[in-house]
Amino acid sequence: MDGFINKLRSLDAYPKINEDFYRRTLSGGVITLVSSVVMLLLFISELRLYLHAVTETKLVVDTSRGETLRINFDVTFAALPCSILSLDAMDISGEQHLDVKHDIIKKRLDAHGNVIESRQDGIGAPKIEKPLQRHGGRLEHNETYCGSCYGAETSDEECCNSCEDVREAYRKKGWGMSNPDVIDQCKREGFLQRIKDEEGEGCNIYGFLEVNKVAGNFHFAPGKSFYQSGVHVHDLLAFQKDSFNISHKINRLTFGDYFPGVVNPLDGVLWTHQTPSGMYQYFIKVVPTVYTDVSGHTIQSNQFSVTEHFISAEQAHFQALPGVFFFYDLSPIKVTFTEEHISFLHFLTNVCAIIGGVFTVSGILDSFIYHGHRAIKKKMEIGKFS
């Protein structure tokens, strides 16, 4: 056993320095204290990095197919009443969602931005009291109501029981409703009166859209939309106005769910109307994003970049539809964010590197100061230092 211990002693790679060959100095003490503080600070920094997760970013080709894209929005129009504001969505696959009402909430706002009324769009209808029947007479006792579509019905059995039904029938025919007062349903429901009552009001519209994961657009514009000769148009005759103020503020716009670190560049953007009428356009590039936290939970979402453009009525020769348009396209590249902890061995390696590095640098510095001081002192003793 003694022989094995002696062999271990002979393998000692760190020879000990005899006390006769080293000397305590003031500079050595100062360097020791400074080195200890530096080592402590670097160790704390490394420990914090070890305890907190780091995010690794990768770019991969997006091979997903057949998915949908959820668009969350919250937009305030300072001078467009809720009764005339509509939302449409369409994409390059040919799918269209005209005058979207489901999952949409509208808030009427006064001139100061205070909420007057909040309602889900398209819900509720007025009580029918002896309205005009499709055949021309008035509703009688125990008779089922079937309102006229005023020539826009597609079959003899089709009924238009509300002003909205008549407008929808006109939209399908590609007709514009020039005078709602001649429509019994609109007159009974006070369509024009409601528009007049909301004159000078604003509207906050928010909700979400579920669309195909392909390029497309959605837009907020006055009037009910329809197609005429293959062109997407809005019926603005019923409002009897020459121009519309499309000043707006985007409170929130996201493509997908929130994840840590996401930046939505349009949140809080305000645009104030300067010309009589026009079309405001946002061109958006959507980048699919996958975020995975340290527990393995995955969030499928998106980031986006945006550019803006405005077309006034004068520039478009009165062909521009007044409204706010969002044109979006999807990137073929997907970004993945993965949160992970640094391994303990990596942490241990860094700690050893900190200790060894600081010891080495401080030793070099101490040796330089010590030998420099001795050389200066020796020259002073022989009178050669000046």
Coordinates of C-alpha atoms in Angstrom, one line a residue:
M1 CA 0.0 0.0 0.0
D2 CA 2.8 2.4 0.9
G3 CA 4.4 1.7 -2.5
F4 CA 1.2 2.6 -4.3
I5 CA 0.9 5.9 -2.4
N6 CA 4.5 6.7 -3.2
K7 CA 3.9 6.1 -6.9
L8 CA 0.9 8.5 -6.8
R9 CA 3.1 11.1 -5.2
S10 CA 5.6 10.7 -8.0
L11 CA 2.7 11.4 -10.5
D12 CA 1.9 14.8 -8.9
A13 CA 1.8 17.3 -11.9
Y14 CA 1.6 20.3 -9.7
P15 CA 4.9 20.7 -7.8
K16 CA 4.7 22.7 -4.6
I17 CA 6.7 25.9 -4.2
N18 CA 8.8 26.2 -1.1
E19 CA 7.9 29.1 1.1
D20 CA 11.4 30.4 0.7
F21 CA 10.7 31.0 -3.0
Y22 CA 7.6 33.2 -2.9
R23 CA 6.9 36.6 -1.4
R24 CA 3.7 38.4 -0.3
T25 CA 3.3 41.8 -2.0
L26 CA 0.7 44.6 -1.9
S27 CA 0.1 44.4 -5.6
G28 CA -0.4 40.6 -5.3
G29 CA -3.0 41.2 -2.6
V30 CA -4.9 43.8 -4.8
I31 CA -4.8 41.5 -7.8
T32 CA -6.0 38.6 -5.7
L33 CA -9.0 40.6 -4.5
V34 CA -9.8 41.9 -7.9
S35 CA -9.5 38.5 -9.4
S36 CA -11.8 37.0 -6.8
V37 CA -14.5 39.7 -7.5
V38 CA -14.2 39.1 -11.3
M39 CA -14.5 35.3 -10.8
L40 CA -17.6 35.8 -8.6
L41 CA -19.3 38.0 -11.1
L42 CA -18.5 35.7 -14.0
F43 CA -19.7 32.7 -12.0
I44 CA -23.0 34.5 -11.2
S45 CA -23.5 35.4 -14.8
E46 CA -22.9 31.9 -15.9
L47 CA -25.2 30.5 -13.2
R48 CA -28.0 32.8 -14.3
L49 CA -27.5 31.7 -17.9
Y50 CA -27.7 28.0 -16.8
L51 CA -30.8 28.5 -14.7
H52 CA -32.7 30.3 -17.5
A53 CA -33.7 28.8 -20.8
V54 CA -32.1 29.9 -24.1
T55 CA -33.9 30.0 -27.4
E56 CA -32.6 28.3 -30.5
T57 CA -33.8 29.6 -33.8
K58 CA -33.9 27.5 -37.0
L59 CA -35.2 28.1 -40.6
V60 CA -36.9 25.2 -42.3
V61 CA -39.1 24.7 -45.4
D62 CA -42.8 24.9 -44.6
T63 CA -44.3 21.6 -45.9
S64 CA -47.6 21.8 -44.1
R65 CA -50.8 21.5 -46.2
G66 CA -54.5 21.8 -45.8
E67 CA -54.3 24.0 -42.7
T68 CA -56.3 27.1 -41.8
L69 CA -55.1 30.6 -40.8
R70 CA -56.7 32.4 -37.9
I71 CA -56.7 36.2 -38.2
N72 CA -57.4 38.1 -34.9
F73 CA -58.2 41.8 -35.4
D74 CA -59.4 44.8 -33.4
V75 CA -59.8 47.9 -35.5
T76 CA -61.4 51.3 -34.6
F77 CA -62.9 53.6 -37.2
A78 CA -63.3 57.1 -35.8
A79 CA -65.8 58.3 -38.5
L80 CA -67.5 55.2 -40.0
P81 CA -70.8 54.1 -38.3
C82 CA -71.2 50.4 -37.5
S83 CA -74.4 50.3 -39.6
I84 CA -72.5 50.9 -42.8
L85 CA -69.3 49.0 -42.1
S86 CA -68.8 45.5 -43.5
L87 CA -66.0 42.9 -43.5
D88 CA -65.2 40.7 -46.5
A89 CA -62.5 38.1 -46.9
M90 CA -61.4 36.2 -50.0
D91 CA -58.4 34.2 -51.2
I92 CA -56.7 33.0 -54.4
S93 CA -58.4 29.6 -54.2
G94 CA -61.7 31.3 -55.0
E95 CA -63.2 31.1 -51.5
Q96 CA -65.1 34.2 -50.5
H97 CA -66.7 35.3 -47.2
L98 CA -68.7 38.4 -48.0
D99 CA -70.2 40.6 -45.3
V100 CA -68.9 38.4 -42.5
K101 CA -71.0 38.5 -39.4
H102 CA -70.1 35.4 -37.4
D103 CA -67.5 35.8 -34.6
I104 CA -67.6 39.6 -35.1
I105 CA -68.5 42.2 -32.4
K106 CA -69.2 45.8 -33.2
K107 CA -69.1 48.7 -30.7
R108 CA -70.8 52.0 -31.5
L109 CA -68.6 54.9 -30.5
D110 CA -69.4 58.6 -30.0
A111 CA -67.3 61.5 -31.3
H112 CA -65.1 61.2 -28.1
G113 CA -64.5 57.4 -28.5
N114 CA -66.8 56.4 -25.7
V115 CA -68.8 53.2 -26.2
I116 CA -72.5 53.7 -26.9
E117 CA -73.6 50.2 -27.7
S118 CA -71.9 46.8 -28.2
R119 CA -73.6 44.1 -30.3
Q120 CA -72.8 41.0 -32.2
D121 CA -73.4 41.7 -35.9
G122 CA -76.3 40.1 -37.7
I123 CA -78.2 39.0 -34.5
G124 CA -81.8 40.0 -33.9
A125 CA -84.7 41.3 -36.1
P126 CA -87.6 43.7 -35.5
K127 CA -91.1 42.5 -34.8
I128 CA -93.3 42.1 -37.9
E129 CA -96.6 43.9 -37.8
K130 CA -98.7 43.5 -40.9
P131 CA -95.8 43.8 -43.4
L132 CA -96.1 43.6 -47.1
Q133 CA -96.4 40.0 -48.4
R134 CA -94.6 38.6 -51.5
H135 CA -97.9 38.5 -53.4
G136 CA -98.5 42.2 -52.7
G137 CA -101.1 42.1 -49.9
R138 CA -100.5 42.7 -46.2
L139 CA -100.0 40.0 -43.6
E140 CA -103.3 38.7 -42.3
H141 CA -104.3 36.7 -39.3
N142 CA -102.8 33.2 -39.1
E143 CA -100.9 33.8 -42.4
T144 CA -97.3 32.9 -42.7
Y145 CA -95.1 35.9 -43.5
C146 CA -93.2 35.8 -46.8
G147 CA -91.8 39.2 -47.8
S148 CA -91.2 40.2 -51.4
C149 CA -87.6 40.4 -52.8
Y150 CA -88.7 43.0 -55.3
G151 CA -87.7 41.0 -58.4
A152 CA -84.4 39.7 -56.9
E153 CA -85.8 36.3 -55.8
T154 CA -84.3 33.2 -57.5
S155 CA -87.5 31.1 -57.1
D156 CA -91.2 31.5 -56.4
E157 CA -90.7 30.2 -52.9
E158 CA -88.0 32.5 -51.9
C159 CA -88.9 35.1 -49.2
C160 CA -87.2 38.2 -48.0
N161 CA -88.5 38.9 -44.5
S162 CA -86.1 41.7 -43.5
C163 CA -84.2 44.5 -45.1
E164 CA -81.0 42.5 -44.8
D165 CA -82.7 39.7 -46.8
V166 CA -83.6 42.1 -49.5
R167 CA -80.0 43.5 -49.6
E168 CA -78.6 40.0 -49.7
A169 CA -80.9 39.1 -52.6
Y170 CA -79.9 42.2 -54.5
R171 CA -76.2 41.4 -53.8
K172 CA -76.6 37.9 -55.3
K173 CA -78.2 39.5 -58.4
G174 CA -75.4 42.1 -58.6
W175 CA -77.8 44.9 -58.1
G176 CA -77.4 48.0 -56.0
M177 CA -80.1 49.3 -53.7
S178 CA -80.5 52.9 -54.7
N179 CA -83.4 53.9 -52.4
P180 CA -84.1 51.8 -49.4
D181 CA -87.2 53.8 -48.5
V182 CA -89.1 52.1 -51.3
I183 CA -88.4 48.7 -49.8
D184 CA -91.1 47.9 -47.3
Q185 CA -88.8 45.9 -45.0
C186 CA -86.2 48.6 -44.9
K187 CA -88.7 51.3 -44.3
R188 CA -90.3 49.3 -41.5
E189 CA -87.0 48.6 -39.8
G190 CA -85.9 52.3 -40.2
F191 CA -82.8 51.5 -42.3
L192 CA -82.1 55.0 -43.4
Q193 CA -83.2 56.5 -40.1
R194 CA -80.7 54.2 -38.3
I195 CA -77.9 55.5 -40.7
K196 CA -78.9 59.1 -40.0
D197 CA -79.0 58.4 -36.2
E198 CA -75.5 57.1 -36.3
E199 CA -74.2 60.0 -38.4
G200 CA -70.9 61.3 -36.8
E201 CA -70.3 58.1 -34.8
G202 CA -67.4 55.7 -35.0
C203 CA -67.2 51.9 -34.8
N204 CA -64.8 49.5 -33.1
I205 CA -65.0 46.1 -34.8
Y206 CA -63.1 43.1 -33.5
G207 CA -63.2 39.3 -33.7
F208 CA -61.4 36.7 -35.8
L209 CA -61.5 35.1 -39.2
E210 CA -60.7 31.4 -40.1
V211 CA -59.4 31.4 -43.7
N212 CA -57.5 29.0 -45.9
K213 CA -53.7 29.0 -45.5
V214 CA -53.2 30.6 -48.9
A215 CA -52.6 34.1 -50.1
G216 CA -55.7 36.4 -49.9
N217 CA -57.1 39.6 -48.5
F218 CA -59.7 40.9 -46.1
H219 CA -61.0 44.4 -46.0
F220 CA -63.2 46.8 -44.0
A221 CA -65.4 49.0 -46.3
P222 CA -68.8 50.7 -46.2
G223 CA -71.7 49.0 -47.9
K224 CA -72.7 45.5 -48.9
S225 CA -70.4 43.8 -51.4
F226 CA -71.3 41.9 -54.5
Y227 CA -69.8 40.9 -57.8
Q228 CA -70.8 42.6 -61.0
S229 CA -69.1 41.6 -64.3
G230 CA -66.5 39.7 -62.3
V231 CA -65.5 42.8 -60.3
H232 CA -65.8 43.1 -56.5
V233 CA -67.9 46.2 -55.7
H234 CA -69.8 47.6 -52.7
D235 CA -73.3 49.1 -52.8
L236 CA -72.8 52.7 -51.6
L237 CA -75.9 54.2 -53.2
A238 CA -78.0 53.4 -50.2
F239 CA -76.0 55.7 -48.0
Q240 CA -76.3 58.7 -50.2
K241 CA -72.8 60.0 -49.5
D242 CA -70.1 61.2 -51.8
S243 CA -67.1 60.3 -49.6
F244 CA -66.2 58.3 -46.5
N245 CA -63.7 59.0 -43.8
I246 CA -61.6 55.9 -43.4
S247 CA -59.4 57.1 -40.5
H248 CA -58.6 54.1 -38.4
K249 CA -56.5 52.7 -35.6
I250 CA -55.4 49.1 -35.5
N251 CA -55.5 48.1 -31.9
R252 CA -54.4 44.5 -32.6
L253 CA -53.7 42.4 -35.6
T254 CA -52.3 38.9 -35.3
F255 CA -52.1 35.8 -37.5
G256 CA -52.4 33.0 -35.0
D257 CA -51.8 32.7 -31.3
Y258 CA -49.5 34.7 -29.1
F259 CA -46.1 33.3 -28.2
P260 CA -43.3 34.8 -26.1
G261 CA -41.2 37.3 -27.9
V262 CA -43.6 37.9 -30.8
V263 CA -43.8 41.5 -32.2
N264 CA -46.8 42.5 -34.2
P265 CA -45.8 45.6 -36.2
L266 CA -49.3 46.9 -36.8
D267 CA -50.5 46.9 -33.1
G268 CA -51.3 50.5 -32.2
V269 CA -50.9 51.9 -35.7
L270 CA -53.0 55.1 -36.3
W271 CA -53.8 56.6 -39.7
T272 CA -55.7 59.8 -40.1
H273 CA -57.8 60.6 -43.2
Q274 CA -56.6 63.6 -45.2
T275 CA -58.3 63.3 -48.6
P276 CA -62.1 63.1 -49.4
S277 CA -62.0 59.4 -50.1
G278 CA -59.6 56.6 -50.9
M279 CA -58.3 53.1 -50.3
Y280 CA -55.7 52.3 -47.6
Q281 CA -53.7 49.1 -48.3
Y282 CA -51.5 47.0 -46.1
F283 CA -49.3 44.4 -47.8
I284 CA -48.4 41.7 -45.3
K285 CA -45.9 38.9 -45.6
V286 CA -46.8 36.1 -43.1
V287 CA -44.1 33.8 -41.8
P288 CA -45.2 30.5 -40.2
T289 CA -43.7 30.1 -36.8
V290 CA -43.5 27.2 -34.3
Y291 CA -42.6 28.0 -30.7
T292 CA -41.7 25.2 -28.3
D293 CA -41.1 25.9 -24.6
V294 CA -38.8 24.1 -22.2
S295 CA -41.7 21.8 -21.2
G296 CA -42.2 20.6 -24.8
H297 CA -45.5 22.6 -25.3
T298 CA -45.7 23.7 -29.0
I299 CA -47.5 26.8 -30.3
Q300 CA -48.3 27.0 -34.0
S301 CA -48.4 30.7 -34.9
N302 CA -47.1 33.3 -37.4
Q303 CA -45.1 36.4 -37.6
F304 CA -45.4 39.1 -40.3
S305 CA -43.9 42.1 -41.9
V306 CA -45.9 44.9 -43.6
T307 CA -45.7 47.7 -46.1
E308 CA -48.4 50.4 -46.5
H309 CA -49.9 52.2 -49.5
F310 CA -52.7 54.7 -50.0
I311 CA -54.7 55.4 -53.2
S312 CA -56.8 58.5 -53.2
A313 CA -60.0 58.7 -55.3
E314 CA -58.3 61.3 -57.5
Q315 CA -55.3 59.0 -58.2
A316 CA -57.6 56.0 -59.1
H317 CA -59.9 58.2 -61.2
F318 CA -62.8 57.3 -58.8
Q319 CA -62.3 53.6 -59.3
A320 CA -60.8 52.9 -55.8
L321 CA -63.3 51.4 -53.3
P322 CA -63.1 53.4 -50.0
G323 CA -61.9 51.1 -47.2
V324 CA -59.0 49.5 -45.4
F325 CA -57.5 46.5 -47.2
F326 CA -55.1 43.8 -45.8
F327 CA -53.4 41.8 -48.5
Y328 CA -51.5 38.8 -47.1
D329 CA -49.1 36.3 -48.6
L330 CA -47.4 33.4 -46.9
S331 CA -43.7 32.7 -46.8
P332 CA -42.5 29.2 -47.8
I333 CA -40.0 29.3 -45.0
K334 CA -41.0 28.4 -41.4
V335 CA -39.2 29.7 -38.3
T336 CA -38.9 27.5 -35.3
F337 CA -38.0 28.7 -31.8
T338 CA -37.0 26.1 -29.3
E339 CA -36.4 26.9 -25.6
E340 CA -33.9 24.6 -23.9
H341 CA -31.7 24.6 -20.8
I342 CA -27.9 24.5 -21.0
S343 CA -26.5 21.1 -19.9
F344 CA -24.8 20.8 -16.6
L345 CA -21.5 19.6 -18.2
H346 CA -21.5 22.7 -20.4
F347 CA -22.1 24.8 -17.3
L348 CA -19.3 23.0 -15.4
T349 CA -16.9 23.5 -18.4
N350 CA -17.6 27.2 -18.5
V351 CA -17.0 27.6 -14.7
C352 CA -13.7 25.8 -15.0
A353 CA -12.7 28.0 -17.9
I354 CA -13.6 31.1 -15.8
I355 CA -11.5 30.0 -12.8
G356 CA -8.6 28.9 -14.9
G357 CA -8.7 31.9 -17.2
V358 CA -8.8 34.5 -14.4
F359 CA -6.0 32.7 -12.5
T360 CA -3.8 32.7 -15.6
V361 CA -4.4 36.3 -16.4
S362 CA -4.0 37.5 -12.8
G363 CA -0.7 35.4 -12.5
I364 CA 0.7 37.0 -15.7
L365 CA -0.3 40.5 -14.5
D366 CA 1.1 39.9 -11.0
S367 CA 4.4 38.6 -12.5
F368 CA 4.7 41.5 -14.8
I369 CA 4.1 44.0 -12.0
Y370 CA 6.5 42.2 -9.6
H371 CA 9.4 41.9 -12.0
G372 CA 8.9 45.4 -13.3
H373 CA 8.9 46.8 -9.8
R374 CA 12.1 44.8 -9.0
A375 CA 13.8 46.0 -12.2
I376 CA 13.0 49.6 -11.5
K377 CA 14.1 49.3 -7.9
K378 CA 17.5 47.8 -8.9
K379 CA 18.1 50.6 -11.4
M380 CA 17.3 53.2 -8.7
E381 CA 19.8 51.5 -6.4
I382 CA 22.6 51.8 -8.9
G383 CA 21.6 55.3 -10.0
K384 CA 20.7 54.4 -13.6
F385 CA 17.0 55.2 -13.3
S386 CA 16.0 58.7 -14.5

